[in-house]
Amino acid sequence: MPSENKEGEVDYWRQLDIFAPSNFKKPITVIGVGATGSYIVWLLAKMGCKDITVYDFDEVENHNLPNQVFGLADVGKKKVDALAKAVEASTGIKIKAVSKKFTKGSLKGIVFVLTDTMESRKTIWESSIRYQLKVDLMIETRMEAEGGRVYAIKPAMPKQIAGYEKTLYSDAEAEESPCTRRAIAPTVATLAGIATFTMINFANNKSFANEVIVSLSPLVTLSKNF
């Protein structure tokens, strides 16, 4: 039944048997708030996650609007600032917006790595996540035109580290595929939902796959552990 909420507060009662925000204490860092990143932050806030830090140095452009959560009024603004304003207006949650490029730093809790290039993801992984005991889980998404992949890795587990590093490739290889340069909102939302629910499963001590491969046309989903 709905709880006795004060006016202006969000009531989470419909989700409490799946995810109770009051029981989730880990900090969340989202590096890159473009397509999947902006959707993931939006979903996390809608679920009631309050300790969210976001990093991005880009501004909102018109071509971002079809597949990111930003609106026409956000064009020209810093992505992190526009996202923080939208999240607070919708949920009352104030995320920490850092308008700079993240390459190296101290991270902990849950980390989503969603930058624009494979090289930057590899740099962040090697400098700030791999073998870092304070990072409980890293989640990364890779998008194609009609599908993509979601990775979830415990950075202190050697087997998962080895399996994940086999999936890394260069920016030159990424540019060879025209699919990586196309994006549509339903694909973005699907990958963001899988990534977010992976975190929910982790929080609930349930199993989750290290790699999920999704095709939306035709609809096929494959998953495996390293």
XYZ file of C-alpha atoms in Angstrom:
226
model
C 0.000 0.000 0.000
C 1.181 3.569 -0.575
C 3.093 5.024 2.337
C 2.150 8.237 4.128
C 4.407 10.564 2.187
C 4.698 14.268 2.678
C 3.649 16.460 -0.209
C 6.485 16.865 -2.697
C 8.215 13.582 -1.779
C 8.650 10.551 -4.024
C 6.866 7.377 -2.877
C 8.842 4.250 -3.783
C 6.413 1.668 -2.379
C 5.776 -0.077 -5.712
C 9.448 -1.036 -6.073
C 10.443 -1.838 -2.498
C 10.345 -5.618 -2.954
C 12.746 -5.207 -5.901
C 14.927 -2.303 -4.825
C 14.696 -0.369 -1.573
C 16.748 2.834 -1.890
C 16.982 3.244 1.890
C 18.911 -0.042 2.066
C 21.367 0.839 -0.696
C 24.338 2.696 0.760
C 27.012 2.437 -1.933
C 28.159 5.504 -3.866
C 27.656 5.468 -7.626
C 29.895 7.116 -10.193
C 28.833 7.502 -13.816
C 31.624 8.482 -16.202
C 30.099 9.782 -19.408
C 26.480 10.984 -19.550
C 25.759 10.813 -23.244
C 23.350 8.217 -24.626
C 23.360 5.292 -22.177
C 24.953 7.413 -19.454
C 22.187 9.984 -19.309
C 19.511 7.286 -19.310
C 21.276 5.301 -16.580
C 21.556 8.350 -14.304
C 17.876 9.100 -14.915
C 16.901 5.514 -14.004
C 19.103 5.457 -10.906
C 17.558 8.671 -9.630
C 14.048 7.450 -10.412
C 14.836 4.377 -8.269
C 15.855 6.632 -5.373
C 19.657 6.361 -5.519
C 20.957 9.548 -3.916
C 24.764 9.291 -3.867
C 25.456 9.762 -7.585
C 28.474 11.539 -9.074
C 28.606 12.170 -12.827
C 31.567 13.145 -15.002
C 31.387 14.588 -18.520
C 33.021 17.555 -20.252
C 30.706 17.840 -23.271
C 27.910 20.281 -24.002
C 24.472 19.292 -25.257
C 24.155 19.545 -29.050
C 21.110 19.192 -31.277
C 22.188 15.771 -32.523
C 22.182 14.506 -28.907
C 18.455 15.086 -28.457
C 17.001 12.034 -30.263
C 18.846 9.450 -28.137
C 19.681 11.211 -24.864
C 17.455 12.507 -22.060
C 18.175 16.168 -22.808
C 15.661 18.616 -24.292
C 15.761 21.555 -26.662
C 16.236 23.998 -23.796
C 19.454 22.192 -22.815
C 21.310 22.793 -26.093
C 24.562 24.641 -25.371
C 24.597 23.714 -21.682
C 27.070 21.388 -20.009
C 25.621 17.882 -20.066
C 26.255 17.263 -16.379
C 24.567 20.526 -15.384
C 21.533 19.954 -17.603
C 21.200 16.404 -16.310
C 21.525 17.486 -12.673
C 18.793 20.079 -13.140
C 16.446 17.595 -14.822
C 17.043 14.926 -12.185
C 16.391 17.307 -9.308
C 13.211 18.647 -10.922
C 11.893 15.116 -11.440
C 13.026 13.355 -8.278
C 14.284 15.948 -5.785
C 17.675 14.221 -5.818
C 20.771 16.378 -6.164
C 23.489 14.541 -8.042
C 27.098 15.735 -7.980
C 27.929 17.106 -11.428
C 31.606 17.292 -12.414
C 32.173 18.989 -15.759
C 35.556 17.576 -16.661
C 37.146 14.631 -18.397
C 37.852 11.728 -16.035
C 41.064 9.844 -16.791
C 42.346 8.846 -13.365
C 41.134 9.150 -9.798
C 39.965 7.442 -6.640
C 36.725 5.530 -7.202
C 34.575 3.366 -4.954
C 31.253 1.575 -4.874
C 29.536 1.127 -8.238
C 31.184 2.624 -11.316
C 29.566 2.954 -14.741
C 32.110 3.595 -17.514
C 30.264 5.044 -20.522
C 32.711 7.301 -22.327
C 32.758 7.916 -26.081
C 35.897 5.959 -26.965
C 37.311 2.533 -26.240
C 40.703 4.082 -25.529
C 39.291 6.240 -22.726
C 37.486 3.237 -21.237
C 40.688 1.225 -21.274
C 42.589 4.094 -19.643
C 40.024 4.454 -16.843
C 39.928 0.694 -16.315
C 43.700 0.393 -16.013
C 44.289 3.554 -13.975
C 41.370 3.574 -11.556
C 39.362 0.327 -11.512
C 41.394 -2.836 -12.136
C 42.400 -4.434 -8.795
C 40.909 -1.511 -6.856
C 39.303 -3.102 -3.797
C 37.086 -0.103 -3.080
C 35.308 -0.534 -6.428
C 32.677 -3.212 -5.906
C 31.399 -3.407 -9.462
C 32.153 -1.830 -12.832
C 29.426 -1.755 -15.465
C 30.127 -0.811 -19.064
C 27.876 -0.704 -22.134
C 28.739 -0.799 -25.839
C 26.068 0.212 -28.290
C 25.404 -0.727 -31.875
C 22.586 0.411 -34.135
C 20.160 -2.354 -33.124
C 21.732 -3.880 -30.050
C 24.857 -3.886 -27.968
C 26.655 -5.388 -24.995
C 26.651 -4.872 -21.248
C 29.646 -5.857 -19.103
C 29.615 -6.227 -15.334
C 32.951 -6.922 -13.666
C 34.137 -7.239 -10.082
C 37.540 -5.523 -10.351
C 39.177 -7.652 -7.665
C 38.407 -10.983 -9.385
C 41.352 -12.114 -11.577
C 39.215 -14.405 -13.756
C 36.739 -11.641 -14.505
C 39.588 -9.208 -15.174
C 41.167 -11.586 -17.686
C 37.851 -12.249 -19.408
C 36.970 -8.583 -19.649
C 40.351 -7.510 -20.987
C 39.962 -9.951 -23.874
C 36.939 -7.919 -24.997
C 38.815 -4.624 -25.238
C 39.747 -3.319 -28.673
C 41.160 -0.177 -30.238
C 39.319 2.898 -31.403
C 40.446 2.081 -34.947
C 38.635 -1.259 -34.773
C 35.531 0.445 -33.401
C 35.512 2.931 -36.270
C 35.546 0.074 -38.801
C 31.945 -0.747 -37.887
C 29.335 1.775 -39.088
C 26.915 0.333 -36.495
C 28.868 1.930 -33.649
C 28.210 5.375 -35.113
C 24.413 5.011 -35.187
C 22.022 5.135 -32.250
C 18.294 5.163 -31.628
C 16.539 5.825 -28.330
C 14.943 2.352 -27.872
C 18.358 0.684 -28.171
C 19.854 3.134 -25.681
C 16.984 2.626 -23.230
C 17.251 -1.162 -23.499
C 20.968 -1.230 -22.711
C 20.532 1.305 -19.917
C 17.790 -0.847 -18.382
C 19.926 -3.994 -18.500
C 22.890 -2.155 -16.995
C 20.779 -0.689 -14.202
C 19.103 -3.991 -13.401
C 22.522 -5.614 -13.237
C 23.308 -3.224 -10.396
C 19.993 -4.133 -8.739
C 20.878 -7.835 -8.892
C 24.276 -7.080 -7.389
C 22.660 -5.054 -4.598
C 20.267 -7.935 -3.871
C 23.089 -10.514 -3.859
C 21.625 -12.190 -6.947
C 23.590 -13.593 -9.837
C 24.350 -11.489 -12.907
C 26.199 -12.119 -16.145
C 29.628 -10.680 -16.852
C 28.635 -10.161 -20.485
C 25.188 -9.699 -22.015
C 24.871 -9.493 -25.797
C 21.625 -8.026 -27.112
C 20.196 -7.940 -30.624
C 16.890 -6.147 -31.042
C 16.379 -6.999 -34.711
C 15.920 -9.959 -34.593
C 15.366 -10.146 -30.844
C 18.127 -12.312 -29.327
C 19.827 -12.151 -25.934
C 22.934 -14.097 -24.933
C 24.793 -13.976 -21.644
C 27.878 -15.566 -20.143
C 30.288 -15.380 -17.231
C 34.044 -15.179 -17.515
